[in-house]
Amino acid sequence: MEELHQQQRDAVLWLKLNRPQALNALTASLVDALTRAIENAQRDSGVRVIVLTGEGRAFCAGADLKDPARGSPEAGADFVKAIGALTEVIEASAKPVIAAINGIAVAGGLELVLACDLVIAAESARLGDAHSNYALFPGAGATVRLPRKVGLNNAKHLMFTGDMRPASAWMALGLVSEVVADDGFIDAVSALAAKLAAKSPLVLARMKQALNDALDQPAPIALRYERALSNLHHFSADRVEGLSAFKEKRAPKFQGK
């Protein structure tokens, strides 16, 4: 069975983890397939938005602890390193990546979510860190990204306890952008992805770059960087098209240039 199901709908690439019998736990081959799929999407001008989701009742239950690739401490460390590299590929993607949380998301699954740009969750979904429950230490970004998303004290409580919480609780913490009834979940994700795909891919890429970089910069430096990007963007074809469409009262046709 194919571990990663890929489907492109118009300008949206859907990547579905497809190991439902194992709660979509990550194997070395699945991590490799997902990494390659996102890297390939960066080179495909026909893809403007990426949606990451799971098959069955889980989004992703983290690393598959039964995977033969984790047979030794050295192999296990290499495997976690590969998951960490995957999260960096997601975070660095010039194209928006939406985490569509259809079900359980824990440990490495939560770390995938933390690397995504927007998070939309089904009402029944539950998320947690869970590493501490098995004396495991996260290696794919949880200690760095979680406090940036939900605050230091909340991150400590979530990581120390290993508790899972409903999607609504994570929305209150700021990680989840929207919680949707299960029966309308796919339609809601599709509508959000289509909305983003209709925008200028150039301006979204530049916004993502500036927003991500600003977190680690003093405000004066981040503001100078924003102004530099803004000045550069004045010479883009998409900006010209956007203004023309506004004046002519029509839908813009962006080329990403």
PDB file of C-alpha atoms in Angstrom:
ATOM      1  CA  MET A   1       0.000   0.000   0.000  1.00  0.00           C
ATOM      2  CA  GLU A   2       1.231   3.461  -0.867  1.00  0.00           C
ATOM      3  CA  GLU A   3       2.274   5.189   2.363  1.00  0.00           C
ATOM      4  CA  LEU A   4       1.744   8.677   0.961  1.00  0.00           C
ATOM      5  CA  HIS A   5      -1.202   9.469  -1.261  1.00  0.00           C
ATOM      6  CA  GLN A   6      -0.753  12.514  -3.498  1.00  0.00           C
ATOM      7  CA  GLN A   7      -3.554  14.270  -5.328  1.00  0.00           C
ATOM      8  CA  GLN A   8      -3.533  17.637  -7.055  1.00  0.00           C
ATOM      9  CA  ARG A   9      -6.831  19.502  -7.244  1.00  0.00           C
ATOM     10  CA  ASP A  10      -6.405  22.586  -9.396  1.00  0.00           C
ATOM     11  CA  ALA A  11      -3.460  24.463  -7.795  1.00  0.00           C
ATOM     12  CA  VAL A  12      -3.682  22.610  -4.465  1.00  0.00           C
ATOM     13  CA  LEU A  13      -1.517  19.567  -3.728  1.00  0.00           C
ATOM     14  CA  TRP A  14      -3.047  17.229  -1.141  1.00  0.00           C
ATOM     15  CA  LEU A  15      -0.580  14.991   0.689  1.00  0.00           C
ATOM     16  CA  LYS A  16      -2.308  12.313   2.752  1.00  0.00           C
ATOM     17  CA  LEU A  17      -0.411  10.068   5.149  1.00  0.00           C
ATOM     18  CA  ASN A  18      -1.781   6.636   4.301  1.00  0.00           C
ATOM     19  CA  ARG A  19      -0.948   4.186   7.101  1.00  0.00           C
ATOM     20  CA  PRO A  20      -4.322   4.206   8.900  1.00  0.00           C
ATOM     21  CA  GLN A  21      -3.732   0.829  10.543  1.00  0.00           C
ATOM     22  CA  ALA A  22      -0.707   2.363  12.312  1.00  0.00           C
ATOM     23  CA  LEU A  23      -2.358   5.732  12.965  1.00  0.00           C
ATOM     24  CA  ASN A  24      -0.175   7.160  10.169  1.00  0.00           C
ATOM     25  CA  ALA A  25       2.959   6.740  12.257  1.00  0.00           C
ATOM     26  CA  LEU A  26       6.091   7.841  10.448  1.00  0.00           C
ATOM     27  CA  THR A  27       8.465   5.325   8.905  1.00  0.00           C
ATOM     28  CA  ALA A  28      11.765   6.153   7.232  1.00  0.00           C
ATOM     29  CA  SER A  29      10.212   5.565   3.821  1.00  0.00           C
ATOM     30  CA  LEU A  30       7.184   7.773   4.593  1.00  0.00           C
ATOM     31  CA  VAL A  31       9.390  10.602   5.842  1.00  0.00           C
ATOM     32  CA  ASP A  32      11.471  10.341   2.669  1.00  0.00           C
ATOM     33  CA  ALA A  33       8.382  10.317   0.432  1.00  0.00           C
ATOM     34  CA  LEU A  34       6.870  13.314   2.178  1.00  0.00           C
ATOM     35  CA  THR A  35      10.133  15.260   2.023  1.00  0.00           C
ATOM     36  CA  ARG A  36      10.514  14.578  -1.696  1.00  0.00           C
ATOM     37  CA  ALA A  37       6.880  15.474  -2.404  1.00  0.00           C
ATOM     38  CA  ILE A  38       7.208  18.886  -0.750  1.00  0.00           C
ATOM     39  CA  GLU A  39      10.553  19.565  -2.422  1.00  0.00           C
ATOM     40  CA  ASN A  40       9.083  18.640  -5.811  1.00  0.00           C
ATOM     41  CA  ALA A  41       6.110  20.926  -5.188  1.00  0.00           C
ATOM     42  CA  GLN A  42       8.499  23.850  -4.764  1.00  0.00           C
ATOM     43  CA  ARG A  43       9.651  23.367  -8.364  1.00  0.00           C
ATOM     44  CA  ASP A  44       6.137  22.951  -9.760  1.00  0.00           C
ATOM     45  CA  SER A  45       4.576  26.269 -10.768  1.00  0.00           C
ATOM     46  CA  GLY A  46       1.224  24.518 -11.013  1.00  0.00           C
ATOM     47  CA  VAL A  47       1.180  23.992  -7.234  1.00  0.00           C
ATOM     48  CA  ARG A  48       0.392  27.043  -5.136  1.00  0.00           C
ATOM     49  CA  VAL A  49      -0.796  25.510  -1.853  1.00  0.00           C
ATOM     50  CA  ILE A  50       0.026  22.262  -0.039  1.00  0.00           C
ATOM     51  CA  VAL A  51      -2.395  20.468   2.295  1.00  0.00           C
ATOM     52  CA  LEU A  52      -1.053  17.854   4.700  1.00  0.00           C
ATOM     53  CA  THR A  53      -3.574  15.461   6.246  1.00  0.00           C
ATOM     54  CA  GLY A  54      -4.060  11.825   7.265  1.00  0.00           C
ATOM     55  CA  GLU A  55      -6.167   8.825   6.342  1.00  0.00           C
ATOM     56  CA  GLY A  56      -8.474   7.271   8.918  1.00  0.00           C
ATOM     57  CA  ARG A  57      -8.815   8.369  12.535  1.00  0.00           C
ATOM     58  CA  ALA A  58      -5.356   9.906  12.918  1.00  0.00           C
ATOM     59  CA  PHE A  59      -3.379  12.738  11.399  1.00  0.00           C
ATOM     60  CA  CYS A  60      -0.093  11.277  12.608  1.00  0.00           C
ATOM     61  CA  ALA A  61       0.845   9.425  15.792  1.00  0.00           C
ATOM     62  CA  GLY A  62       4.518  10.347  15.498  1.00  0.00           C
ATOM     63  CA  ALA A  63       7.422   8.055  14.736  1.00  0.00           C
ATOM     64  CA  ASP A  64       6.619   4.378  14.260  1.00  0.00           C
ATOM     65  CA  LEU A  65       8.417   2.816  17.219  1.00  0.00           C
ATOM     66  CA  LYS A  66       8.209  -0.583  15.510  1.00  0.00           C
ATOM     67  CA  ASP A  67       9.985   0.598  12.362  1.00  0.00           C
ATOM     68  CA  PRO A  68      13.095  -1.563  11.724  1.00  0.00           C
ATOM     69  CA  ALA A  69      14.917   1.647  10.787  1.00  0.00           C
ATOM     70  CA  ARG A  70      14.961   2.476  14.516  1.00  0.00           C
ATOM     71  CA  GLY A  71      16.724  -0.765  15.469  1.00  0.00           C
ATOM     72  CA  SER A  72      19.708   0.847  17.175  1.00  0.00           C
ATOM     73  CA  PRO A  73      20.275   4.120  19.035  1.00  0.00           C
ATOM     74  CA  GLU A  74      22.302   5.368  16.072  1.00  0.00           C
ATOM     75  CA  ALA A  75      19.562   4.455  13.612  1.00  0.00           C
ATOM     76  CA  GLY A  76      16.945   6.003  15.859  1.00  0.00           C
ATOM     77  CA  ALA A  77      18.912   9.247  16.053  1.00  0.00           C
ATOM     78  CA  ASP A  78      19.258   9.313  12.267  1.00  0.00           C
ATOM     79  CA  PHE A  79      15.528   8.730  11.886  1.00  0.00           C
ATOM     80  CA  VAL A  80      14.637  11.613  14.199  1.00  0.00           C
ATOM     81  CA  LYS A  81      17.136  13.777  12.314  1.00  0.00           C
ATOM     82  CA  ALA A  82      15.277  12.970   9.077  1.00  0.00           C
ATOM     83  CA  ILE A  83      11.956  13.993  10.641  1.00  0.00           C
ATOM     84  CA  GLY A  84      13.568  17.215  11.802  1.00  0.00           C
ATOM     85  CA  ALA A  85      14.853  17.873   8.297  1.00  0.00           C
ATOM     86  CA  LEU A  86      11.327  17.282   6.983  1.00  0.00           C
ATOM     87  CA  THR A  87       9.904  19.914   9.338  1.00  0.00           C
ATOM     88  CA  GLU A  88      12.537  22.362   8.092  1.00  0.00           C
ATOM     89  CA  VAL A  89      11.522  21.664   4.485  1.00  0.00           C
ATOM     90  CA  ILE A  90       7.896  22.354   5.417  1.00  0.00           C
ATOM     91  CA  GLU A  91       8.768  25.548   7.267  1.00  0.00           C
ATOM     92  CA  ALA A  92      11.010  26.785   4.433  1.00  0.00           C
ATOM     93  CA  SER A  93       8.419  26.069   1.735  1.00  0.00           C
ATOM     94  CA  ALA A  94       7.708  29.199  -0.293  1.00  0.00           C
ATOM     95  CA  LYS A  95       4.189  27.870  -0.757  1.00  0.00           C
ATOM     96  CA  PRO A  96       1.682  27.894   2.116  1.00  0.00           C
ATOM     97  CA  VAL A  97       1.362  24.550   3.887  1.00  0.00           C
ATOM     98  CA  ILE A  98      -1.943  23.837   5.622  1.00  0.00           C
ATOM     99  CA  ALA A  99      -2.104  21.168   8.324  1.00  0.00           C
ATOM    100  CA  ALA A 100      -5.567  19.604   8.074  1.00  0.00           C
ATOM    101  CA  ILE A 101      -5.892  17.760  11.380  1.00  0.00           C
ATOM    102  CA  ASN A 102      -8.438  15.024  10.756  1.00  0.00           C
ATOM    103  CA  GLY A 103      -7.739  13.105  13.970  1.00  0.00           C
ATOM    104  CA  ILE A 104      -5.026  12.274  16.495  1.00  0.00           C
ATOM    105  CA  ALA A 105      -1.790  14.287  16.203  1.00  0.00           C
ATOM    106  CA  VAL A 106       0.879  13.514  18.792  1.00  0.00           C
ATOM    107  CA  ALA A 107       4.662  13.572  19.248  1.00  0.00           C
ATOM    108  CA  GLY A 108       6.270  13.726  15.790  1.00  0.00           C
ATOM    109  CA  GLY A 109       2.816  14.308  14.362  1.00  0.00           C
ATOM    110  CA  LEU A 110       2.501  17.459  16.460  1.00  0.00           C
ATOM    111  CA  GLU A 111       5.968  18.504  15.297  1.00  0.00           C
ATOM    112  CA  LEU A 112       4.775  18.279  11.687  1.00  0.00           C
ATOM    113  CA  VAL A 113       1.824  20.497  12.598  1.00  0.00           C
ATOM    114  CA  LEU A 114       4.103  23.049  14.268  1.00  0.00           C
ATOM    115  CA  ALA A 115       6.079  23.464  11.037  1.00  0.00           C
ATOM    116  CA  CYS A 116       2.978  24.236   8.958  1.00  0.00           C
ATOM    117  CA  ASP A 117       1.707  27.749   8.242  1.00  0.00           C
ATOM    118  CA  LEU A 118      -1.987  27.316   9.009  1.00  0.00           C
ATOM    119  CA  VAL A 119      -3.754  24.679  11.080  1.00  0.00           C
ATOM    120  CA  ILE A 120      -7.393  23.715  10.622  1.00  0.00           C
ATOM    121  CA  ALA A 121      -8.791  20.855  12.709  1.00  0.00           C
ATOM    122  CA  ALA A 122     -11.836  18.635  12.785  1.00  0.00           C
ATOM    123  CA  GLU A 123     -13.890  19.007  15.956  1.00  0.00           C
ATOM    124  CA  SER A 124     -13.067  15.465  17.055  1.00  0.00           C
ATOM    125  CA  ALA A 125      -9.302  15.882  16.597  1.00  0.00           C
ATOM    126  CA  ARG A 126      -7.001  15.662  19.603  1.00  0.00           C
ATOM    127  CA  LEU A 127      -3.432  16.912  19.784  1.00  0.00           C
ATOM    128  CA  GLY A 128      -0.581  16.496  22.249  1.00  0.00           C
ATOM    129  CA  ASP A 129       3.174  16.175  22.599  1.00  0.00           C
ATOM    130  CA  ALA A 130       3.317  12.798  24.426  1.00  0.00           C
ATOM    131  CA  HIS A 131       7.126  12.383  24.297  1.00  0.00           C
ATOM    132  CA  SER A 132       7.381  12.493  28.094  1.00  0.00           C
ATOM    133  CA  ASN A 133       4.936   9.595  28.424  1.00  0.00           C
ATOM    134  CA  TYR A 134       7.605   7.201  27.113  1.00  0.00           C
ATOM    135  CA  ALA A 135      10.784   8.999  28.263  1.00  0.00           C
ATOM    136  CA  LEU A 136      11.420  10.185  24.708  1.00  0.00           C
ATOM    137  CA  PHE A 137      13.020  13.503  23.869  1.00  0.00           C
ATOM    138  CA  PRO A 138      11.690  15.458  20.882  1.00  0.00           C
ATOM    139  CA  GLY A 139      14.104  16.062  18.030  1.00  0.00           C
ATOM    140  CA  ALA A 140      11.991  17.614  15.293  1.00  0.00           C
ATOM    141  CA  GLY A 141      11.407  21.086  16.660  1.00  0.00           C
ATOM    142  CA  ALA A 142       8.890  20.805  19.503  1.00  0.00           C
ATOM    143  CA  THR A 143      11.033  22.568  22.120  1.00  0.00           C
ATOM    144  CA  VAL A 144      11.658  25.445  19.708  1.00  0.00           C
ATOM    145  CA  ARG A 145       8.394  25.861  17.812  1.00  0.00           C
ATOM    146  CA  LEU A 146       5.822  25.002  20.494  1.00  0.00           C
ATOM    147  CA  PRO A 147       6.716  27.868  22.879  1.00  0.00           C
ATOM    148  CA  ARG A 148       6.750  30.252  19.921  1.00  0.00           C
ATOM    149  CA  LYS A 149       3.227  29.145  19.023  1.00  0.00           C
ATOM    150  CA  VAL A 150       1.567  28.848  22.444  1.00  0.00           C
ATOM    151  CA  GLY A 151       3.888  30.560  24.934  1.00  0.00           C
ATOM    152  CA  LEU A 152       6.592  29.150  27.195  1.00  0.00           C
ATOM    153  CA  ASN A 153       4.445  28.214  30.211  1.00  0.00           C
ATOM    154  CA  ASN A 154       1.818  26.491  28.079  1.00  0.00           C
ATOM    155  CA  ALA A 155       4.531  24.624  26.179  1.00  0.00           C
ATOM    156  CA  LYS A 156       6.101  23.372  29.416  1.00  0.00           C
ATOM    157  CA  HIS A 157       2.762  22.143  30.737  1.00  0.00           C
ATOM    158  CA  LEU A 158       1.905  20.382  27.483  1.00  0.00           C
ATOM    159  CA  MET A 159       5.322  18.775  27.124  1.00  0.00           C
ATOM    160  CA  PHE A 160       5.858  17.816  30.762  1.00  0.00           C
ATOM    161  CA  THR A 161       2.411  16.236  31.199  1.00  0.00           C
ATOM    162  CA  GLY A 162       2.196  14.643  27.752  1.00  0.00           C
ATOM    163  CA  ASP A 163      -1.565  15.232  27.846  1.00  0.00           C
ATOM    164  CA  MET A 164      -3.714  15.254  24.742  1.00  0.00           C
ATOM    165  CA  ARG A 165      -6.243  18.044  24.354  1.00  0.00           C
ATOM    166  CA  PRO A 166      -9.175  18.609  21.995  1.00  0.00           C
ATOM    167  CA  ALA A 167      -8.703  20.851  18.978  1.00  0.00           C
ATOM    168  CA  SER A 168     -10.795  23.588  20.625  1.00  0.00           C
ATOM    169  CA  ALA A 169      -8.254  23.844  23.469  1.00  0.00           C
ATOM    170  CA  TRP A 170      -5.422  24.241  20.981  1.00  0.00           C
ATOM    171  CA  MET A 171      -7.406  26.929  19.206  1.00  0.00           C
ATOM    172  CA  ALA A 172      -7.626  28.827  22.486  1.00  0.00           C
ATOM    173  CA  LEU A 173      -3.833  28.537  22.786  1.00  0.00           C
ATOM    174  CA  GLY A 174      -3.346  29.920  19.287  1.00  0.00           C
ATOM    175  CA  LEU A 175      -1.942  26.901  17.433  1.00  0.00           C
ATOM    176  CA  VAL A 176      -5.147  25.888  15.649  1.00  0.00           C
ATOM    177  CA  SER A 177      -6.641  28.600  13.433  1.00  0.00           C
ATOM    178  CA  GLU A 178     -10.073  27.057  12.971  1.00  0.00           C
ATOM    179  CA  VAL A 179     -12.089  24.104  14.324  1.00  0.00           C
ATOM    180  CA  VAL A 180     -14.696  22.658  11.981  1.00  0.00           C
ATOM    181  CA  ALA A 181     -17.460  20.076  12.452  1.00  0.00           C
ATOM    182  CA  ASP A 182     -16.285  16.685  11.223  1.00  0.00           C
ATOM    183  CA  ASP A 183     -18.879  16.413   8.467  1.00  0.00           C
ATOM    184  CA  GLY A 184     -17.825  19.739   6.953  1.00  0.00           C
ATOM    185  CA  PHE A 185     -14.095  19.380   7.503  1.00  0.00           C
ATOM    186  CA  ILE A 186     -12.882  18.554   3.991  1.00  0.00           C
ATOM    187  CA  ASP A 187     -15.069  21.241   2.437  1.00  0.00           C
ATOM    188  CA  ALA A 188     -13.698  23.836   4.868  1.00  0.00           C
ATOM    189  CA  VAL A 189     -10.083  22.860   4.160  1.00  0.00           C
ATOM    190  CA  SER A 190     -10.743  22.897   0.422  1.00  0.00           C
ATOM    191  CA  ALA A 191     -12.281  26.368   0.624  1.00  0.00           C
ATOM    192  CA  LEU A 192      -9.319  27.732   2.601  1.00  0.00           C
ATOM    193  CA  ALA A 193      -6.785  26.180   0.221  1.00  0.00           C
ATOM    194  CA  ALA A 194      -8.644  27.544  -2.819  1.00  0.00           C
ATOM    195  CA  LYS A 195      -8.715  31.024  -1.272  1.00  0.00           C
ATOM    196  CA  LEU A 196      -4.944  30.972  -0.780  1.00  0.00           C
ATOM    197  CA  ALA A 197      -4.316  29.505  -4.230  1.00  0.00           C
ATOM    198  CA  ALA A 198      -6.111  32.483  -5.798  1.00  0.00           C
ATOM    199  CA  LYS A 199      -3.686  34.936  -4.172  1.00  0.00           C
ATOM    200  CA  SER A 200      -0.354  36.057  -5.580  1.00  0.00           C
ATOM    201  CA  PRO A 201       2.103  33.242  -4.824  1.00  0.00           C
ATOM    202  CA  LEU A 202       4.877  35.826  -4.822  1.00  0.00           C
ATOM    203  CA  VAL A 203       3.342  38.020  -2.132  1.00  0.00           C
ATOM    204  CA  LEU A 204       2.430  35.016   0.040  1.00  0.00           C
ATOM    205  CA  ALA A 205       5.997  33.684  -0.217  1.00  0.00           C
ATOM    206  CA  ARG A 206       7.438  37.059   0.739  1.00  0.00           C
ATOM    207  CA  MET A 207       4.966  37.478   3.597  1.00  0.00           C
ATOM    208  CA  LYS A 208       5.851  34.037   4.951  1.00  0.00           C
ATOM    209  CA  GLN A 209       9.558  34.787   4.716  1.00  0.00           C
ATOM    210  CA  ALA A 210       9.229  38.121   6.503  1.00  0.00           C
ATOM    211  CA  LEU A 211       6.907  36.763   9.216  1.00  0.00           C
ATOM    212  CA  ASN A 212       9.098  33.752   9.988  1.00  0.00           C
ATOM    213  CA  ASP A 213      12.320  35.770  10.019  1.00  0.00           C
ATOM    214  CA  ALA A 214      10.827  38.519  12.191  1.00  0.00           C
ATOM    215  CA  LEU A 215      10.457  36.111  15.133  1.00  0.00           C
ATOM    216  CA  ASP A 216      14.221  35.894  15.546  1.00  0.00           C
ATOM    217  CA  GLN A 217      15.134  39.502  14.789  1.00  0.00           C
ATOM    218  CA  PRO A 218      15.071  42.666  16.887  1.00  0.00           C
ATOM    219  CA  ALA A 219      12.145  44.831  15.793  1.00  0.00           C
ATOM    220  CA  PRO A 220      14.257  47.580  14.131  1.00  0.00           C
ATOM    221  CA  ILE A 221      16.075  45.005  11.957  1.00  0.00           C
ATOM    222  CA  ALA A 222      12.833  43.206  11.093  1.00  0.00           C
ATOM    223  CA  LEU A 223      11.240  46.515  10.106  1.00  0.00           C
ATOM    224  CA  ARG A 224      14.157  47.383   7.839  1.00  0.00           C
ATOM    225  CA  TYR A 225      13.849  43.972   6.210  1.00  0.00           C
ATOM    226  CA  GLU A 226      10.123  44.470   5.705  1.00  0.00           C
ATOM    227  CA  ARG A 227      10.733  47.827   4.033  1.00  0.00           C
ATOM    228  CA  ALA A 228      13.376  46.307   1.755  1.00  0.00           C
ATOM    229  CA  LEU A 229      10.997  43.550   0.662  1.00  0.00           C
ATOM    230  CA  SER A 230       8.210  46.093   0.216  1.00  0.00           C
ATOM    231  CA  ASN A 231      10.415  48.242  -2.007  1.00  0.00           C
ATOM    232  CA  LEU A 232      11.373  45.196  -4.062  1.00  0.00           C
ATOM    233  CA  HIS A 233       7.744  44.125  -4.359  1.00  0.00           C
ATOM    234  CA  HIS A 234       6.790  47.455  -5.971  1.00  0.00           C
ATOM    235  CA  PHE A 235       8.493  46.194  -9.136  1.00  0.00           C
ATOM    236  CA  SER A 236       6.586  42.890  -9.319  1.00  0.00           C
ATOM    237  CA  ALA A 237       4.141  42.018 -12.088  1.00  0.00           C
ATOM    238  CA  ASP A 238       1.689  40.579  -9.553  1.00  0.00           C
ATOM    239  CA  ARG A 239       1.429  43.932  -7.799  1.00  0.00           C
ATOM    240  CA  VAL A 240       0.666  45.631 -11.109  1.00  0.00           C
ATOM    241  CA  GLU A 241      -1.952  42.978 -11.877  1.00  0.00           C
ATOM    242  CA  GLY A 242      -3.534  43.319  -8.443  1.00  0.00           C
ATOM    243  CA  LEU A 243      -3.938  47.069  -8.773  1.00  0.00           C
ATOM    244  CA  SER A 244      -5.245  46.745 -12.327  1.00  0.00           C
ATOM    245  CA  ALA A 245      -7.804  44.156 -11.265  1.00  0.00           C
ATOM    246  CA  PHE A 246      -8.955  46.420  -8.428  1.00  0.00           C
ATOM    247  CA  LYS A 247      -9.423  49.398 -10.765  1.00  0.00           C
ATOM    248  CA  GLU A 248     -11.158  47.291 -13.424  1.00  0.00           C
ATOM    249  CA  LYS A 249     -13.368  45.489 -10.877  1.00  0.00           C
ATOM    250  CA  ARG A 250     -12.362  41.996 -11.981  1.00  0.00           C
ATOM    251  CA  ALA A 251     -10.684  38.953 -10.462  1.00  0.00           C
ATOM    252  CA  PRO A 252      -6.893  39.191 -10.662  1.00  0.00           C
ATOM    253  CA  LYS A 253      -4.793  36.612 -12.544  1.00  0.00           C
ATOM    254  CA  PHE A 254      -1.517  36.272 -10.713  1.00  0.00           C
ATOM    255  CA  GLN A 255       1.572  34.681 -12.253  1.00  0.00           C
ATOM    256  CA  GLY A 256       3.891  34.692  -9.267  1.00  0.00           C
ATOM    257  CA  LYS A 257       6.270  37.211 -10.818  1.00  0.00           C
TER     258      LYS A 257
END
